[in-house]
Coordinates of C-alpha atoms and ligand atoms in Angstrom, one line a residue:
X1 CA -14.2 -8.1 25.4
X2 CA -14.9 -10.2 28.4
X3 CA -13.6 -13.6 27.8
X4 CA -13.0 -15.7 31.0
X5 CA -10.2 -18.4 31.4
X6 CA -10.5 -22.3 31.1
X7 CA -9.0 -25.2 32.3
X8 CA -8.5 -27.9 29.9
X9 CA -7.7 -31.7 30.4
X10 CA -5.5 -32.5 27.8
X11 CA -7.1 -35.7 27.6
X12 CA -10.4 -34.7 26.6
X13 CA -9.1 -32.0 24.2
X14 CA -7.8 -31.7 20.7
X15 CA -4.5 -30.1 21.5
X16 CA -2.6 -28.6 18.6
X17 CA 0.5 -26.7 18.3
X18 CA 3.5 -27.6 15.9
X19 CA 2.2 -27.5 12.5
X20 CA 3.5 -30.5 12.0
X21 CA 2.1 -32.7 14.5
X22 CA -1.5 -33.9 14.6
X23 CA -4.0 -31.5 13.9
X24 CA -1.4 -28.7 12.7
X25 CA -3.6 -27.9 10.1
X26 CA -5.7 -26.1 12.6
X27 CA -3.2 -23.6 13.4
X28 CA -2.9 -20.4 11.6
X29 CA 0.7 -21.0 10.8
X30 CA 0.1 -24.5 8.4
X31 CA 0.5 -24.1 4.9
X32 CA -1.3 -25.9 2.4
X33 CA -4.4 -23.4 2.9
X34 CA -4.1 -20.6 0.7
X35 CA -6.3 -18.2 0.1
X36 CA -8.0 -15.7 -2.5
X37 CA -9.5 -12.6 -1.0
X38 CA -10.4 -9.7 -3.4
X39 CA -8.1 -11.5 -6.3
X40 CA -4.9 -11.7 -4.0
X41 CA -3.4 -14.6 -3.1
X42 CA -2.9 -15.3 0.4
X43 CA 0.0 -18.0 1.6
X44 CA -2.4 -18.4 4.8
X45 CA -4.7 -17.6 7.4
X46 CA -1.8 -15.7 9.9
X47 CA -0.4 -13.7 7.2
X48 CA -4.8 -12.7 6.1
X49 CA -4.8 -11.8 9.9
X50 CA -1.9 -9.7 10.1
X51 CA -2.4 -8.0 7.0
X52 CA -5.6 -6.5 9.0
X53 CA -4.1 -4.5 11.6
X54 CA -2.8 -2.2 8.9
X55 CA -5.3 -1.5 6.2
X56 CA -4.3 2.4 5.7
X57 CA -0.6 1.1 5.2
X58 CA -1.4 -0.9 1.7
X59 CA 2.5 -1.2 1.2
X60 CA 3.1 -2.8 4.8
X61 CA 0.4 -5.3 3.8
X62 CA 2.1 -6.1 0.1
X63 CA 5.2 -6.7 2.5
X64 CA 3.5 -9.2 4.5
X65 CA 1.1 -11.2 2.1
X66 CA 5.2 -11.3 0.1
X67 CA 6.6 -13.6 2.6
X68 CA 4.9 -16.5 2.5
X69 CA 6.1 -17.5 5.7
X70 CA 3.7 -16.7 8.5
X71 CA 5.8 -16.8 11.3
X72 CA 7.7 -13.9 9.3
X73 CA 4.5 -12.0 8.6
X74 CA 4.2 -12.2 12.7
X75 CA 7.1 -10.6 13.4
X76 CA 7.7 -8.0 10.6
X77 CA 3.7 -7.8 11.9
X78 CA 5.2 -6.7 15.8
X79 CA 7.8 -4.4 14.4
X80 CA 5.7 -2.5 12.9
X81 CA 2.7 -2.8 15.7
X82 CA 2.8 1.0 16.0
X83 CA 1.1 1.2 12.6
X84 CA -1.8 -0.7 14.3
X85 CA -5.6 0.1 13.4
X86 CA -6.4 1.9 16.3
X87 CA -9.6 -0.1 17.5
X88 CA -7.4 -3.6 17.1
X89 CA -8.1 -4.8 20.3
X90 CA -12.3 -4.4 20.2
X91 CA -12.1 -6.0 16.5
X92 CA -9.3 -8.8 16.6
X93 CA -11.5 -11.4 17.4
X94 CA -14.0 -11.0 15.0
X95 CA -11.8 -10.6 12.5
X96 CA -10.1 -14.1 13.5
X97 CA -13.1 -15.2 13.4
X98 CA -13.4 -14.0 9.6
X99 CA -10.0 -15.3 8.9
X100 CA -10.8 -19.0 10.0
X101 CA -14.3 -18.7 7.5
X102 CA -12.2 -17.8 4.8
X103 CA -9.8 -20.9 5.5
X104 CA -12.7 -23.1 5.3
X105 CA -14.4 -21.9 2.5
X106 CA -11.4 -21.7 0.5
X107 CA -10.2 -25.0 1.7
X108 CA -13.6 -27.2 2.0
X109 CA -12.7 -30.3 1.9
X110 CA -9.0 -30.2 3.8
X111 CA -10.0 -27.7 6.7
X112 CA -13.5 -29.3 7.2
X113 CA -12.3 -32.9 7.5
X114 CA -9.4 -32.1 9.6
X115 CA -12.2 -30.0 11.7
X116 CA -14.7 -33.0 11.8
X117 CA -12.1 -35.0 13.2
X118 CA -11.8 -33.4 16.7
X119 CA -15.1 -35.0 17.0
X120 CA -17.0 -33.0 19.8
X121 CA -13.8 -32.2 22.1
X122 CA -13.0 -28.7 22.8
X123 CA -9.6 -27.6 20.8
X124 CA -7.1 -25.9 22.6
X125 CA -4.0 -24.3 20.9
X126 CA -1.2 -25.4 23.4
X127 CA 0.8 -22.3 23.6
X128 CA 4.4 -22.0 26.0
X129 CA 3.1 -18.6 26.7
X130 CA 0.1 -17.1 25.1
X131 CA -3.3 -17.4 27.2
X132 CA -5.5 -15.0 25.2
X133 CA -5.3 -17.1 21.9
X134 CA -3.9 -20.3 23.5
X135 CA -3.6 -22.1 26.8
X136 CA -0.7 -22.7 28.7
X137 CA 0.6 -25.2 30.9
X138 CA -0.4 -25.7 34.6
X139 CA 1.7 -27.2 37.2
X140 CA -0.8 -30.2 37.4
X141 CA -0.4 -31.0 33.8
X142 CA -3.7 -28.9 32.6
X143 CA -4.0 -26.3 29.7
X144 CA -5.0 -22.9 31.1
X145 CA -6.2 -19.5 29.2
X146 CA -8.6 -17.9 27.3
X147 CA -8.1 -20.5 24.2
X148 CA -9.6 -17.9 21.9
X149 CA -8.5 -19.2 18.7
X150 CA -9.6 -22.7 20.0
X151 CA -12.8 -21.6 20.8
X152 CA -13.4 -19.7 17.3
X153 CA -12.1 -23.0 15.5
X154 CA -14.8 -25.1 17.4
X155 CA -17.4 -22.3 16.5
X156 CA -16.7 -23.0 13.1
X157 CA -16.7 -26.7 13.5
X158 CA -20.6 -25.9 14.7
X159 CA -21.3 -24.8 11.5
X160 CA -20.1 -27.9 9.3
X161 CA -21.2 -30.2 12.1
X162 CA -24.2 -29.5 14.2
X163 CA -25.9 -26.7 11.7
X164 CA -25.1 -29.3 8.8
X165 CA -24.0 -25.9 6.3
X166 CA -21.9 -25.7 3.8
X167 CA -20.5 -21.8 3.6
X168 CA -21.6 -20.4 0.1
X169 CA -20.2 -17.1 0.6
X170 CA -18.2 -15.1 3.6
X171 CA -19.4 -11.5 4.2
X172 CA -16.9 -8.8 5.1
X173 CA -16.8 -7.9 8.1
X174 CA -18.8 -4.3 8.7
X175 CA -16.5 -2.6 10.3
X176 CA -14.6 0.5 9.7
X177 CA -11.9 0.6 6.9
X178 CA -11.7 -3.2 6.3
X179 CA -9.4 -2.5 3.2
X180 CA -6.8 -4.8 1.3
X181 CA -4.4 -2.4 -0.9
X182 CA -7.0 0.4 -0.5
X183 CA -9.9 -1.5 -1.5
X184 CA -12.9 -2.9 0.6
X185 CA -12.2 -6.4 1.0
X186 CA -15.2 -8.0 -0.3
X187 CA -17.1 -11.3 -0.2
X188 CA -15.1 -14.3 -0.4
X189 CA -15.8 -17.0 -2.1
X190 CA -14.8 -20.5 -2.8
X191 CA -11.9 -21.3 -4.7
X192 CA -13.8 -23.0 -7.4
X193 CA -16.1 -20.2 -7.5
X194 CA -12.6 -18.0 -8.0
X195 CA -11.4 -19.7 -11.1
X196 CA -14.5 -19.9 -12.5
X197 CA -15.0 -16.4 -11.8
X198 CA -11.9 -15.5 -13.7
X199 CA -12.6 -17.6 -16.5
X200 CA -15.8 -15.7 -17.4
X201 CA -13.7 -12.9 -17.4
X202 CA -10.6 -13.8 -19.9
X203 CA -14.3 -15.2 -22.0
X204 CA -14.5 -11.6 -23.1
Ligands
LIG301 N1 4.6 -16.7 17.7 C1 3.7 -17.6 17.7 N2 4.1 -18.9 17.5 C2 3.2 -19.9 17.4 O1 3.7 -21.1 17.3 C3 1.9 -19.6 17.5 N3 1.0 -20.6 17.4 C4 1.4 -18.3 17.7 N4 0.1 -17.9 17.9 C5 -0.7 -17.3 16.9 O2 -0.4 -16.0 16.6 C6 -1.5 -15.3 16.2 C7 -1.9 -14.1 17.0 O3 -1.0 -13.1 16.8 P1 -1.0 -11.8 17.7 O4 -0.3 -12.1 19.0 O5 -2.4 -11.4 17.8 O6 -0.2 -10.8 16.8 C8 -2.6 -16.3 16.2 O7 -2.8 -16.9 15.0 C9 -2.1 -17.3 17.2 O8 -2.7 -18.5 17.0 N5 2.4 -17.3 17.8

């Protein structure tokens, strides 16, 4: 995937790295975001992506989604990179990109507020030393890199903002084994939709 590199001002940027700081909430690493995807709970939207690089290791995933901590799930992630899907690199994106629809939906008021705030500026994930999803510093005080995740956060923001939509449903994404403990992940919903859901079935 060709993606060129940007220069960002900082001043005319959202710019977002601790999760603590302003707009933290956009990073993958905040918690209070959870997430429901085919009746598992999900701590949040690092530990939904890592868990995709290995769907034919179903164990490897339980291990991941069990730590809670996404900066954890990241690195137990690296050790095992061998274990990798083979065709990572050509899907990452899109499945980032699926990630961050399933933190919105699942989190519709919190993650679309927090998104509407970084009005029309482009959002940059400051990073010390990751271009591809961040940007990193330049000598003259500008952000640098491909700003992937920024750019797929302001995609979303599109759809809240300019397209007006609210998402009613997230489609997996069609691509070769997109599995969660063996089983096709499948469409995700919003949390509402997930309790309601489940009290229709203890109904019967
Ligand atoms: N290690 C680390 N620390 C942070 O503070 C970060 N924001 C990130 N970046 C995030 O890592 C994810 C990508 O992981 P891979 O390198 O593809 O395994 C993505 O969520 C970045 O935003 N990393």
């Amino acid at each position: 995937m060709n993606i060129k590199e940007k220069i960002y001002n900082i001043s005319d940027s959202v710019v977002f790295s601790k999760t603590t700081a302003a707009f933290g909430g956009l990073s993958n690493m905040a918690s209070g975001y959870s997430l429901f995807v085919n009746e598992v709970n999900i701590a949040n939207s690092e530990i939904l992506y890592q868990i995709c690089r290995f769907p034919l290791f179903p164990k490897l995933q339980e291990d991941i989604i069990s730590l809670e901590n996404p900066m954890e799930a990241k690195a137990l992630a690296r050790k095992y990179e061998k274990y990798t899907r083979q065709d990572w690199e050509n899907v990452k994106v899109d499945i980032m990109r699926w990630c961050l629809q399933v933190k919105l939906i699942q989190n519709e008021d919190t993650f679309s507020e927090l998104l509407k705030s970084t009005g029309d500026k482009a959002i940059v994930e400051y990073s010390a030393k990751d271009p591809f999803w961040g940007a990193v510093p330049t000598e003259n005080g500008k952000l640098q890199g491909k700003n992937v995740l920024g750019r797929l956060l302001t995609e979303v923001r599109e759809i809240i903002v300019k397209q007006n939509q609210k998402l009613e449903m997230v489609s997996p994404l069609t691509i070769p084994a997109f599995l969660l403990f063996n089983y096709p992940i499948e469409a995700v919903h919003t949390a509402e939709y997930s309790v309601e859901d489940l009290d229709n079935v203890y109904a019967y």
